[in-house]
């Protein structure tokens, strides 16, 4: 009996470690993304897509504040770490911008694809931390992170809508 209790305590400690590690990764990712969104906004041709990137820049600032509040709830300092996946996704976005910036017909579609890859990464990451928070009974953190998860999903579907509407026009 005592042994079982020990094991579950240990499992919880490991899950907590994983939770914090993932939160640090996402915080780093969001901070890295701010720069990327500025570049994508500048490179976008249509006003609609520029606006979408501008709006998501502001949302991303809010998401960083939410993450800080989660760290505060856990009694930890809001220290991020470099997210290698975001680094790679943004490097690819820059490559795309360089390659297609002079091709007005293609640049927006290329930017949407790059941005959706970013959103999908974030959706996966927030999906995980929402689940971890739930498993560990961090109700407030769960709700806070869920708000961001929904925002990322909305952004993803907005990008799909923009892609479809501009493709239809063409
Ligand atoms: Fe985000
Ligand atoms: Fe990462
Ligand atoms: Fe996002």
Short mmCIF file of N, CA and C and ligand atoms in Angstrom, two decimals:
data_model
loop_
_atom_site.label_atom_id
_atom_site.label_comp_id
_atom_site.label_asym_id
_atom_site.label_seq_id
_atom_site.Cartn_x
_atom_site.Cartn_y
_atom_site.Cartn_z
N UNK A 1 0.84 -1.21 0.00
CA UNK A 1 0.00 0.00 0.00
C UNK A 1 0.87 1.25 0.00
N UNK A 2 1.80 1.26 0.97
CA UNK A 2 2.70 2.42 1.07
C UNK A 2 3.51 2.58 -0.22
N UNK A 3 3.87 1.44 -0.76
CA UNK A 3 4.69 1.47 -1.96
C UNK A 3 3.92 2.08 -3.14
N UNK A 4 2.66 1.70 -3.23
CA UNK A 4 1.83 2.20 -4.32
C UNK A 4 1.69 3.72 -4.25
N UNK A 5 1.53 4.21 -3.03
CA UNK A 5 1.40 5.64 -2.82
C UNK A 5 2.67 6.35 -3.29
N UNK A 6 3.80 5.75 -2.93
CA UNK A 6 5.09 6.30 -3.34
C UNK A 6 5.20 6.41 -4.85
N UNK A 7 4.79 5.35 -5.52
CA UNK A 7 4.91 5.31 -6.97
C UNK A 7 4.06 6.40 -7.62
N UNK A 8 2.85 6.58 -7.09
CA UNK A 8 1.97 7.56 -7.73
C UNK A 8 2.47 8.98 -7.44
N UNK A 9 3.08 9.17 -6.26
CA UNK A 9 3.67 10.47 -5.94
C UNK A 9 4.81 10.77 -6.92
N UNK A 10 5.58 9.73 -7.17
CA UNK A 10 6.71 9.88 -8.07
C UNK A 10 6.23 10.19 -9.49
N UNK A 11 5.20 9.48 -9.90
CA UNK A 11 4.64 9.69 -11.23
C UNK A 11 4.14 11.12 -11.36
N UNK A 12 3.53 11.62 -10.29
CA UNK A 12 3.03 12.99 -10.28
C UNK A 12 4.18 13.99 -10.38
N UNK A 13 5.26 13.71 -9.68
CA UNK A 13 6.42 14.60 -9.73
C UNK A 13 7.00 14.63 -11.13
N UNK A 14 7.02 13.47 -11.77
CA UNK A 14 7.53 13.42 -13.15
C UNK A 14 6.62 14.17 -14.10
N UNK A 15 5.32 14.03 -13.90
CA UNK A 15 4.36 14.72 -14.76
C UNK A 15 4.50 16.23 -14.56
N UNK A 16 4.72 16.63 -13.31
CA UNK A 16 4.91 18.04 -13.01
C UNK A 16 6.15 18.59 -13.75
N UNK A 17 7.21 17.80 -13.73
CA UNK A 17 8.44 18.20 -14.42
C UNK A 17 8.18 18.37 -15.92
N UNK A 18 7.47 17.42 -16.46
CA UNK A 18 7.13 17.46 -17.90
C UNK A 18 6.26 18.68 -18.21
N UNK A 19 5.30 18.93 -17.33
CA UNK A 19 4.40 20.08 -17.48
C UNK A 19 5.20 21.39 -17.52
N UNK A 20 6.09 21.55 -16.55
CA UNK A 20 6.87 22.79 -16.46
C UNK A 20 7.80 22.91 -17.66
N UNK A 21 8.40 21.81 -18.05
CA UNK A 21 9.31 21.83 -19.19
C UNK A 21 8.57 22.25 -20.46
N UNK A 22 7.38 21.71 -20.63
CA UNK A 22 6.57 22.04 -21.81
C UNK A 22 6.12 23.51 -21.77
N UNK A 23 5.78 23.99 -20.58
CA UNK A 23 5.39 25.41 -20.45
C UNK A 23 6.55 26.33 -20.81
N UNK A 24 7.75 25.97 -20.40
CA UNK A 24 8.93 26.78 -20.74
C UNK A 24 9.17 26.78 -22.24
N UNK A 25 8.95 25.64 -22.85
CA UNK A 25 9.11 25.53 -24.31
C UNK A 25 8.10 26.42 -25.02
N UNK A 26 6.86 26.38 -24.57
CA UNK A 26 5.82 27.19 -25.22
C UNK A 26 6.07 28.67 -25.01
N UNK A 27 6.52 29.03 -23.81
CA UNK A 27 6.81 30.45 -23.55
C UNK A 27 7.91 30.93 -24.50
N UNK A 28 8.96 30.10 -24.65
CA UNK A 28 10.02 30.45 -25.59
C UNK A 28 9.46 30.56 -27.00
N UNK A 29 8.64 29.61 -27.38
CA UNK A 29 8.07 29.57 -28.72
C UNK A 29 7.24 30.83 -29.00
N UNK A 30 6.41 31.24 -28.06
CA UNK A 30 5.56 32.42 -28.26
C UNK A 30 6.42 33.67 -28.42
N UNK A 31 7.45 33.76 -27.61
CA UNK A 31 8.34 34.94 -27.70
C UNK A 31 9.06 34.97 -29.04
N UNK A 32 9.53 33.82 -29.50
CA UNK A 32 10.19 33.73 -30.80
C UNK A 32 9.22 34.12 -31.92
N UNK A 33 7.97 33.69 -31.74
CA UNK A 33 6.97 33.90 -32.79
C UNK A 33 6.65 35.38 -33.01
N UNK A 34 6.76 36.19 -31.96
CA UNK A 34 6.46 37.62 -32.12
C UNK A 34 7.23 38.22 -33.30
N UNK A 35 8.52 37.91 -33.33
CA UNK A 35 9.36 38.41 -34.42
C UNK A 35 8.89 37.87 -35.77
N UNK A 36 8.58 36.60 -35.79
CA UNK A 36 8.16 35.95 -37.03
C UNK A 36 6.87 36.54 -37.57
N UNK A 37 5.93 36.85 -36.66
CA UNK A 37 4.65 37.40 -37.11
C UNK A 37 4.84 38.78 -37.73
N UNK A 38 5.76 39.56 -37.18
CA UNK A 38 6.06 40.89 -37.76
C UNK A 38 6.55 40.72 -39.21
N UNK A 39 7.48 39.77 -39.39
CA UNK A 39 8.03 39.55 -40.73
C UNK A 39 6.95 39.06 -41.69
N UNK A 40 6.08 38.20 -41.21
CA UNK A 40 5.02 37.67 -42.09
C UNK A 40 4.01 38.77 -42.42
N UNK A 41 3.73 39.62 -41.45
CA UNK A 41 2.83 40.75 -41.71
C UNK A 41 3.42 41.65 -42.80
N UNK A 42 4.70 41.94 -42.68
CA UNK A 42 5.35 42.81 -43.67
C UNK A 42 5.38 42.19 -45.06
N UNK A 43 5.51 40.87 -45.11
CA UNK A 43 5.64 40.19 -46.40
C UNK A 43 4.29 39.95 -47.07
N UNK A 44 3.21 39.95 -46.27
CA UNK A 44 1.89 39.63 -46.84
C UNK A 44 1.43 40.71 -47.82
N UNK A 45 0.72 40.28 -48.87
CA UNK A 45 0.24 41.21 -49.88
C UNK A 45 -1.15 41.73 -49.57
N UNK A 46 -2.07 40.85 -49.23
CA UNK A 46 -3.46 41.29 -49.03
C UNK A 46 -3.62 41.92 -47.65
N UNK A 47 -4.50 42.91 -47.59
CA UNK A 47 -4.79 43.58 -46.32
C UNK A 47 -5.37 42.60 -45.31
N UNK A 48 -6.18 41.69 -45.83
CA UNK A 48 -6.84 40.71 -44.97
C UNK A 48 -5.81 39.83 -44.23
N UNK A 49 -4.79 39.42 -44.97
CA UNK A 49 -3.77 38.57 -44.34
C UNK A 49 -2.88 39.39 -43.42
N UNK A 50 -2.55 40.61 -43.85
CA UNK A 50 -1.77 41.51 -42.97
C UNK A 50 -2.50 41.70 -41.64
N UNK A 51 -3.81 41.96 -41.74
CA UNK A 51 -4.62 42.15 -40.53
C UNK A 51 -4.62 40.91 -39.64
N UNK A 52 -4.71 39.75 -40.28
CA UNK A 52 -4.73 38.50 -39.51
C UNK A 52 -3.43 38.34 -38.72
N UNK A 53 -2.31 38.66 -39.35
CA UNK A 53 -1.02 38.55 -38.66
C UNK A 53 -0.91 39.59 -37.55
N UNK A 54 -1.44 40.79 -37.82
CA UNK A 54 -1.39 41.85 -36.81
C UNK A 54 -2.22 41.46 -35.60
N UNK A 55 -3.42 40.96 -35.86
CA UNK A 55 -4.28 40.52 -34.76
C UNK A 55 -3.63 39.40 -33.96
N UNK A 56 -3.02 38.46 -34.68
CA UNK A 56 -2.43 37.34 -33.95
C UNK A 56 -1.17 37.76 -33.18
N UNK A 57 -0.52 38.80 -33.64
CA UNK A 57 0.61 39.35 -32.87
C UNK A 57 0.10 39.81 -31.50
N UNK A 58 -1.02 40.56 -31.53
CA UNK A 58 -1.58 41.04 -30.26
C UNK A 58 -2.06 39.89 -29.38
N UNK A 59 -2.68 38.89 -30.02
CA UNK A 59 -3.13 37.72 -29.25
C UNK A 59 -1.93 37.01 -28.63
N UNK A 60 -0.84 36.94 -29.39
CA UNK A 60 0.35 36.25 -28.89
C UNK A 60 0.92 36.97 -27.67
N UNK A 61 0.89 38.30 -27.68
CA UNK A 61 1.31 39.04 -26.49
C UNK A 61 0.44 38.67 -25.29
N UNK A 62 -0.86 38.54 -25.54
CA UNK A 62 -1.77 38.14 -24.47
C UNK A 62 -1.50 36.71 -24.00
N UNK A 63 -1.14 35.85 -24.94
CA UNK A 63 -0.85 34.45 -24.60
C UNK A 63 0.39 34.36 -23.71
N UNK A 64 1.36 35.24 -23.98
CA UNK A 64 2.56 35.28 -23.14
C UNK A 64 2.18 35.70 -21.71
N UNK A 65 1.28 36.68 -21.62
CA UNK A 65 0.81 37.10 -20.28
C UNK A 65 0.10 35.94 -19.58
N UNK A 66 -0.70 35.19 -20.33
CA UNK A 66 -1.39 34.03 -19.72
C UNK A 66 -0.38 33.02 -19.19
N UNK A 67 0.66 32.76 -19.99
CA UNK A 67 1.68 31.80 -19.54
C UNK A 67 2.35 32.30 -18.26
N UNK A 68 2.62 33.61 -18.21
CA UNK A 68 3.22 34.17 -16.99
C UNK A 68 2.32 33.94 -15.78
N UNK A 69 1.01 34.08 -16.00
CA UNK A 69 0.09 33.88 -14.87
C UNK A 69 0.06 32.42 -14.43
N UNK A 70 0.26 31.51 -15.38
CA UNK A 70 0.32 30.08 -15.02
C UNK A 70 1.57 29.80 -14.19
N UNK A 71 2.71 30.36 -14.60
CA UNK A 71 3.94 30.19 -13.82
C UNK A 71 3.76 30.76 -12.41
N UNK A 72 3.08 31.90 -12.35
CA UNK A 72 2.85 32.52 -11.05
C UNK A 72 2.00 31.60 -10.17
N UNK A 73 0.99 31.03 -10.77
CA UNK A 73 0.13 30.10 -10.03
C UNK A 73 0.93 28.91 -9.48
N UNK A 74 1.92 28.48 -10.25
CA UNK A 74 2.75 27.35 -9.83
C UNK A 74 3.86 27.79 -8.88
N UNK A 75 3.94 29.10 -8.64
CA UNK A 75 4.97 29.62 -7.75
C UNK A 75 6.36 29.58 -8.37
N UNK A 76 6.41 29.72 -9.70
CA UNK A 76 7.70 29.63 -10.39
C UNK A 76 7.94 30.88 -11.21
N UNK A 77 9.20 31.14 -11.50
CA UNK A 77 9.50 32.29 -12.35
C UNK A 77 9.20 31.91 -13.80
N UNK A 78 8.73 32.89 -14.56
CA UNK A 78 8.34 32.64 -15.95
C UNK A 78 9.57 32.65 -16.84
N UNK A 79 10.29 31.54 -16.81
CA UNK A 79 11.51 31.42 -17.60
C UNK A 79 11.22 30.52 -18.80
N UNK A 80 11.43 31.07 -20.00
CA UNK A 80 11.22 30.25 -21.19
C UNK A 80 12.51 29.59 -21.61
N UNK A 81 12.41 28.67 -22.55
CA UNK A 81 13.63 28.13 -23.15
C UNK A 81 13.46 28.15 -24.66
N UNK A 82 14.57 28.10 -25.35
CA UNK A 82 14.48 28.17 -26.80
C UNK A 82 13.73 26.96 -27.35
N UNK A 83 12.71 27.23 -28.16
CA UNK A 83 11.97 26.14 -28.79
C UNK A 83 12.59 25.87 -30.15
N UNK A 84 13.20 24.70 -30.28
CA UNK A 84 13.89 24.38 -31.54
C UNK A 84 12.91 24.17 -32.69
N UNK A 85 11.73 23.68 -32.35
CA UNK A 85 10.73 23.48 -33.41
C UNK A 85 10.29 24.83 -33.98
N UNK A 86 10.01 25.81 -33.10
CA UNK A 86 9.60 27.13 -33.58
C UNK A 86 10.74 27.78 -34.37
N UNK A 87 11.95 27.58 -33.89
CA UNK A 87 13.11 28.12 -34.60
C UNK A 87 13.13 27.58 -36.04
N UNK A 88 12.89 26.29 -36.18
CA UNK A 88 12.89 25.65 -37.49
C UNK A 88 11.73 26.12 -38.36
N UNK A 89 10.55 26.21 -37.74
CA UNK A 89 9.37 26.64 -38.50
C UNK A 89 9.54 28.07 -39.00
N UNK A 90 10.13 28.93 -38.17
CA UNK A 90 10.32 30.32 -38.57
C UNK A 90 11.44 30.45 -39.60
N UNK A 91 12.43 29.58 -39.51
CA UNK A 91 13.50 29.58 -40.52
C UNK A 91 12.91 29.21 -41.88
N UNK A 92 12.00 28.24 -41.87
CA UNK A 92 11.33 27.86 -43.12
C UNK A 92 10.46 29.00 -43.64
N UNK A 93 9.79 29.70 -42.75
CA UNK A 93 8.96 30.84 -43.16
C UNK A 93 9.83 31.91 -43.82
N UNK A 94 11.00 32.15 -43.25
CA UNK A 94 11.89 33.15 -43.85
C UNK A 94 12.39 32.72 -45.22
N UNK A 95 12.66 31.44 -45.35
CA UNK A 95 13.08 30.89 -46.64
C UNK A 95 12.00 31.12 -47.70
N UNK A 96 10.76 30.86 -47.30
CA UNK A 96 9.62 31.02 -48.19
C UNK A 96 9.48 32.49 -48.60
N UNK A 97 9.65 33.38 -47.63
CA UNK A 97 9.54 34.81 -47.94
C UNK A 97 10.59 35.20 -48.97
N UNK A 98 11.82 34.75 -48.74
CA UNK A 98 12.89 35.09 -49.68
C UNK A 98 12.59 34.56 -51.08
N UNK A 99 12.09 33.33 -51.10
CA UNK A 99 11.86 32.68 -52.38
C UNK A 99 10.69 33.29 -53.17
N UNK A 100 9.65 33.70 -52.46
CA UNK A 100 8.42 34.10 -53.17
C UNK A 100 8.04 35.57 -53.01
N UNK A 101 8.90 36.37 -52.39
CA UNK A 101 8.48 37.75 -52.09
C UNK A 101 8.15 38.56 -53.35
N UNK A 102 8.75 38.18 -54.49
CA UNK A 102 8.48 38.93 -55.71
C UNK A 102 7.32 38.35 -56.52
N UNK A 103 6.74 37.30 -55.99
CA UNK A 103 5.66 36.64 -56.71
C UNK A 103 4.34 36.88 -55.96
N UNK A 104 3.70 37.99 -56.30
CA UNK A 104 2.53 38.45 -55.55
C UNK A 104 1.39 37.43 -55.55
N UNK A 105 1.34 36.59 -56.59
CA UNK A 105 0.26 35.60 -56.66
C UNK A 105 0.45 34.47 -55.66
N UNK A 106 1.68 34.23 -55.29
CA UNK A 106 1.98 33.03 -54.51
C UNK A 106 2.34 33.34 -53.06
N UNK A 107 2.86 34.55 -52.82
CA UNK A 107 3.43 34.82 -51.49
C UNK A 107 2.41 34.62 -50.36
N UNK A 108 1.17 35.07 -50.56
CA UNK A 108 0.19 34.93 -49.48
C UNK A 108 -0.13 33.46 -49.18
N UNK A 109 -0.28 32.69 -50.24
CA UNK A 109 -0.56 31.26 -50.04
C UNK A 109 0.61 30.60 -49.31
N UNK A 110 1.82 30.99 -49.67
CA UNK A 110 3.01 30.42 -49.03
C UNK A 110 3.08 30.82 -47.56
N UNK A 111 2.74 32.08 -47.27
CA UNK A 111 2.76 32.56 -45.88
C UNK A 111 1.70 31.86 -45.04
N UNK A 112 0.54 31.66 -45.65
CA UNK A 112 -0.54 30.97 -44.92
C UNK A 112 -0.11 29.55 -44.55
N UNK A 113 0.54 28.88 -45.49
CA UNK A 113 1.01 27.51 -45.21
C UNK A 113 2.01 27.53 -44.06
N UNK A 114 2.95 28.47 -44.11
CA UNK A 114 3.97 28.55 -43.05
C UNK A 114 3.32 28.86 -41.70
N UNK A 115 2.37 29.79 -41.71
CA UNK A 115 1.72 30.19 -40.46
C UNK A 115 0.86 29.06 -39.90
N UNK A 116 0.24 28.29 -40.78
CA UNK A 116 -0.58 27.19 -40.28
C UNK A 116 0.26 26.09 -39.65
N UNK A 117 1.47 25.90 -40.18
CA UNK A 117 2.37 24.93 -39.53
C UNK A 117 2.70 25.38 -38.12
N UNK A 118 2.91 26.68 -37.95
CA UNK A 118 3.18 27.22 -36.62
C UNK A 118 1.98 26.99 -35.71
N UNK A 119 0.78 27.33 -36.19
CA UNK A 119 -0.42 27.17 -35.36
C UNK A 119 -0.64 25.71 -34.98
N UNK A 120 -0.37 24.81 -35.91
CA UNK A 120 -0.57 23.39 -35.59
C UNK A 120 0.41 22.92 -34.52
N UNK A 121 1.60 23.43 -34.57
CA UNK A 121 2.57 23.10 -33.51
C UNK A 121 2.06 23.61 -32.16
N UNK A 122 1.55 24.84 -32.17
CA UNK A 122 1.04 25.42 -30.92
C UNK A 122 -0.18 24.66 -30.42
N UNK A 123 -1.04 24.27 -31.34
CA UNK A 123 -2.24 23.52 -30.94
C UNK A 123 -1.83 22.21 -30.26
N UNK A 124 -0.85 21.53 -30.83
CA UNK A 124 -0.36 20.28 -30.22
C UNK A 124 0.21 20.56 -28.83
N UNK A 125 1.00 21.62 -28.72
CA UNK A 125 1.66 21.93 -27.44
C UNK A 125 0.64 22.32 -26.37
N UNK A 126 -0.28 23.20 -26.73
CA UNK A 126 -1.29 23.62 -25.73
C UNK A 126 -2.23 22.47 -25.40
N UNK A 127 -2.52 21.64 -26.38
CA UNK A 127 -3.36 20.47 -26.10
C UNK A 127 -2.72 19.61 -25.02
N UNK A 128 -1.41 19.42 -25.10
CA UNK A 128 -0.69 18.62 -24.09
C UNK A 128 -0.75 19.27 -22.72
N UNK A 129 -0.43 20.56 -22.64
CA UNK A 129 -0.37 21.17 -21.29
C UNK A 129 -1.76 21.31 -20.66
N UNK A 130 -2.79 21.46 -21.49
CA UNK A 130 -4.15 21.48 -20.94
C UNK A 130 -4.44 20.12 -20.29
N UNK A 131 -4.05 19.05 -20.98
CA UNK A 131 -4.25 17.69 -20.43
C UNK A 131 -3.45 17.48 -19.15
N UNK A 132 -2.19 17.90 -19.14
CA UNK A 132 -1.36 17.75 -17.94
C UNK A 132 -1.97 18.52 -16.76
N UNK A 133 -2.39 19.76 -17.04
CA UNK A 133 -2.97 20.58 -15.96
C UNK A 133 -4.22 19.89 -15.40
N UNK A 134 -4.99 19.33 -16.29
CA UNK A 134 -6.20 18.62 -15.86
C UNK A 134 -5.85 17.41 -14.99
N UNK A 135 -4.88 16.63 -15.45
CA UNK A 135 -4.48 15.42 -14.72
C UNK A 135 -3.97 15.76 -13.32
N UNK A 136 -3.31 16.92 -13.20
CA UNK A 136 -2.73 17.27 -11.91
C UNK A 136 -3.64 18.16 -11.06
N UNK A 137 -4.84 18.43 -11.58
CA UNK A 137 -5.80 19.21 -10.81
C UNK A 137 -5.50 20.69 -10.72
N UNK A 138 -4.71 21.22 -11.65
CA UNK A 138 -4.48 22.68 -11.69
C UNK A 138 -5.60 23.33 -12.50
N UNK A 139 -6.71 23.55 -11.82
CA UNK A 139 -7.91 23.98 -12.53
C UNK A 139 -7.75 25.32 -13.24
N UNK A 140 -7.19 26.28 -12.51
CA UNK A 140 -7.03 27.63 -13.07
C UNK A 140 -6.10 27.58 -14.29
N UNK A 141 -4.99 26.88 -14.15
CA UNK A 141 -4.03 26.77 -15.27
C UNK A 141 -4.70 26.09 -16.46
N UNK A 142 -5.48 25.08 -16.18
CA UNK A 142 -6.18 24.35 -17.24
C UNK A 142 -7.08 25.30 -18.04
N UNK A 143 -7.83 26.12 -17.31
CA UNK A 143 -8.73 27.06 -17.99
C UNK A 143 -7.98 28.13 -18.78
N UNK A 144 -6.93 28.64 -18.17
CA UNK A 144 -6.13 29.68 -18.82
C UNK A 144 -5.51 29.15 -20.11
N UNK A 145 -4.94 27.96 -20.03
CA UNK A 145 -4.27 27.39 -21.20
C UNK A 145 -5.28 26.98 -22.27
N UNK A 146 -6.47 26.60 -21.82
CA UNK A 146 -7.52 26.23 -22.77
C UNK A 146 -7.96 27.44 -23.60
N UNK A 147 -7.99 28.61 -22.97
CA UNK A 147 -8.34 29.84 -23.71
C UNK A 147 -7.37 30.05 -24.87
N UNK A 148 -6.10 29.86 -24.59
CA UNK A 148 -5.10 30.03 -25.65
C UNK A 148 -5.25 28.95 -26.72
N UNK A 149 -5.49 27.73 -26.29
CA UNK A 149 -5.70 26.63 -27.26
C UNK A 149 -6.80 27.00 -28.24
N UNK A 150 -7.90 27.55 -27.72
CA UNK A 150 -9.02 27.94 -28.59
C UNK A 150 -8.62 29.06 -29.54
N UNK A 151 -7.82 30.00 -29.03
CA UNK A 151 -7.36 31.12 -29.87
C UNK A 151 -6.49 30.62 -31.02
N UNK A 152 -5.65 29.65 -30.73
CA UNK A 152 -4.78 29.09 -31.78
C UNK A 152 -5.64 28.36 -32.83
N UNK A 153 -6.65 27.65 -32.37
CA UNK A 153 -7.53 26.94 -33.31
C UNK A 153 -8.30 27.92 -34.19
N UNK A 154 -8.77 29.02 -33.56
CA UNK A 154 -9.49 30.03 -34.34
C UNK A 154 -8.58 30.66 -35.39
N UNK A 155 -7.35 30.91 -35.00
CA UNK A 155 -6.39 31.49 -35.95
C UNK A 155 -6.16 30.54 -37.12
N UNK A 156 -6.01 29.27 -36.81
CA UNK A 156 -5.83 28.27 -37.86
C UNK A 156 -7.00 28.27 -38.83
N UNK A 157 -8.23 28.32 -38.31
CA UNK A 157 -9.36 28.26 -39.24
C UNK A 157 -9.55 29.58 -39.97
N UNK A 158 -9.17 30.70 -39.32
CA UNK A 158 -9.21 31.99 -40.03
C UNK A 158 -8.25 31.95 -41.23
N UNK A 159 -7.08 31.38 -41.03
CA UNK A 159 -6.10 31.28 -42.13
C UNK A 159 -6.65 30.42 -43.27
N UNK A 160 -7.34 29.35 -42.90
CA UNK A 160 -7.97 28.52 -43.93
C UNK A 160 -9.00 29.32 -44.71
N UNK A 161 -9.82 30.09 -43.99
CA UNK A 161 -10.84 30.93 -44.64
C UNK A 161 -10.20 31.92 -45.61
N UNK A 162 -9.13 32.56 -45.18
CA UNK A 162 -8.45 33.54 -46.03
C UNK A 162 -7.91 32.86 -47.29
N UNK A 163 -7.30 31.69 -47.09
CA UNK A 163 -6.75 30.95 -48.24
C UNK A 163 -7.87 30.61 -49.23
N UNK A 164 -9.00 30.14 -48.71
CA UNK A 164 -10.10 29.75 -49.59
C UNK A 164 -10.70 30.95 -50.30
N UNK A 165 -10.89 32.07 -49.58
CA UNK A 165 -11.54 33.21 -50.21
C UNK A 165 -10.63 33.83 -51.28
N UNK A 166 -9.33 33.86 -51.04
CA UNK A 166 -8.46 34.45 -52.06
C UNK A 166 -8.29 33.51 -53.24
N UNK A 167 -8.32 32.20 -52.98
CA UNK A 167 -8.24 31.23 -54.08
C UNK A 167 -9.48 31.34 -54.96
N UNK A 168 -10.64 31.57 -54.30
CA UNK A 168 -11.88 31.71 -55.06
C UNK A 168 -11.87 32.93 -55.94
N UNK A 169 -11.34 34.04 -55.39
CA UNK A 169 -11.26 35.27 -56.16
C UNK A 169 -10.44 35.06 -57.43
N UNK A 170 -9.33 34.32 -57.24
CA UNK A 170 -8.46 34.09 -58.38
C UNK A 170 -9.08 33.12 -59.36
FE1 LIG B 1 0.50 31.31 -29.60
FE1 LIG B 2 9.17 23.25 -28.78
FE1 LIG B 3 -0.58 31.14 -32.56
#
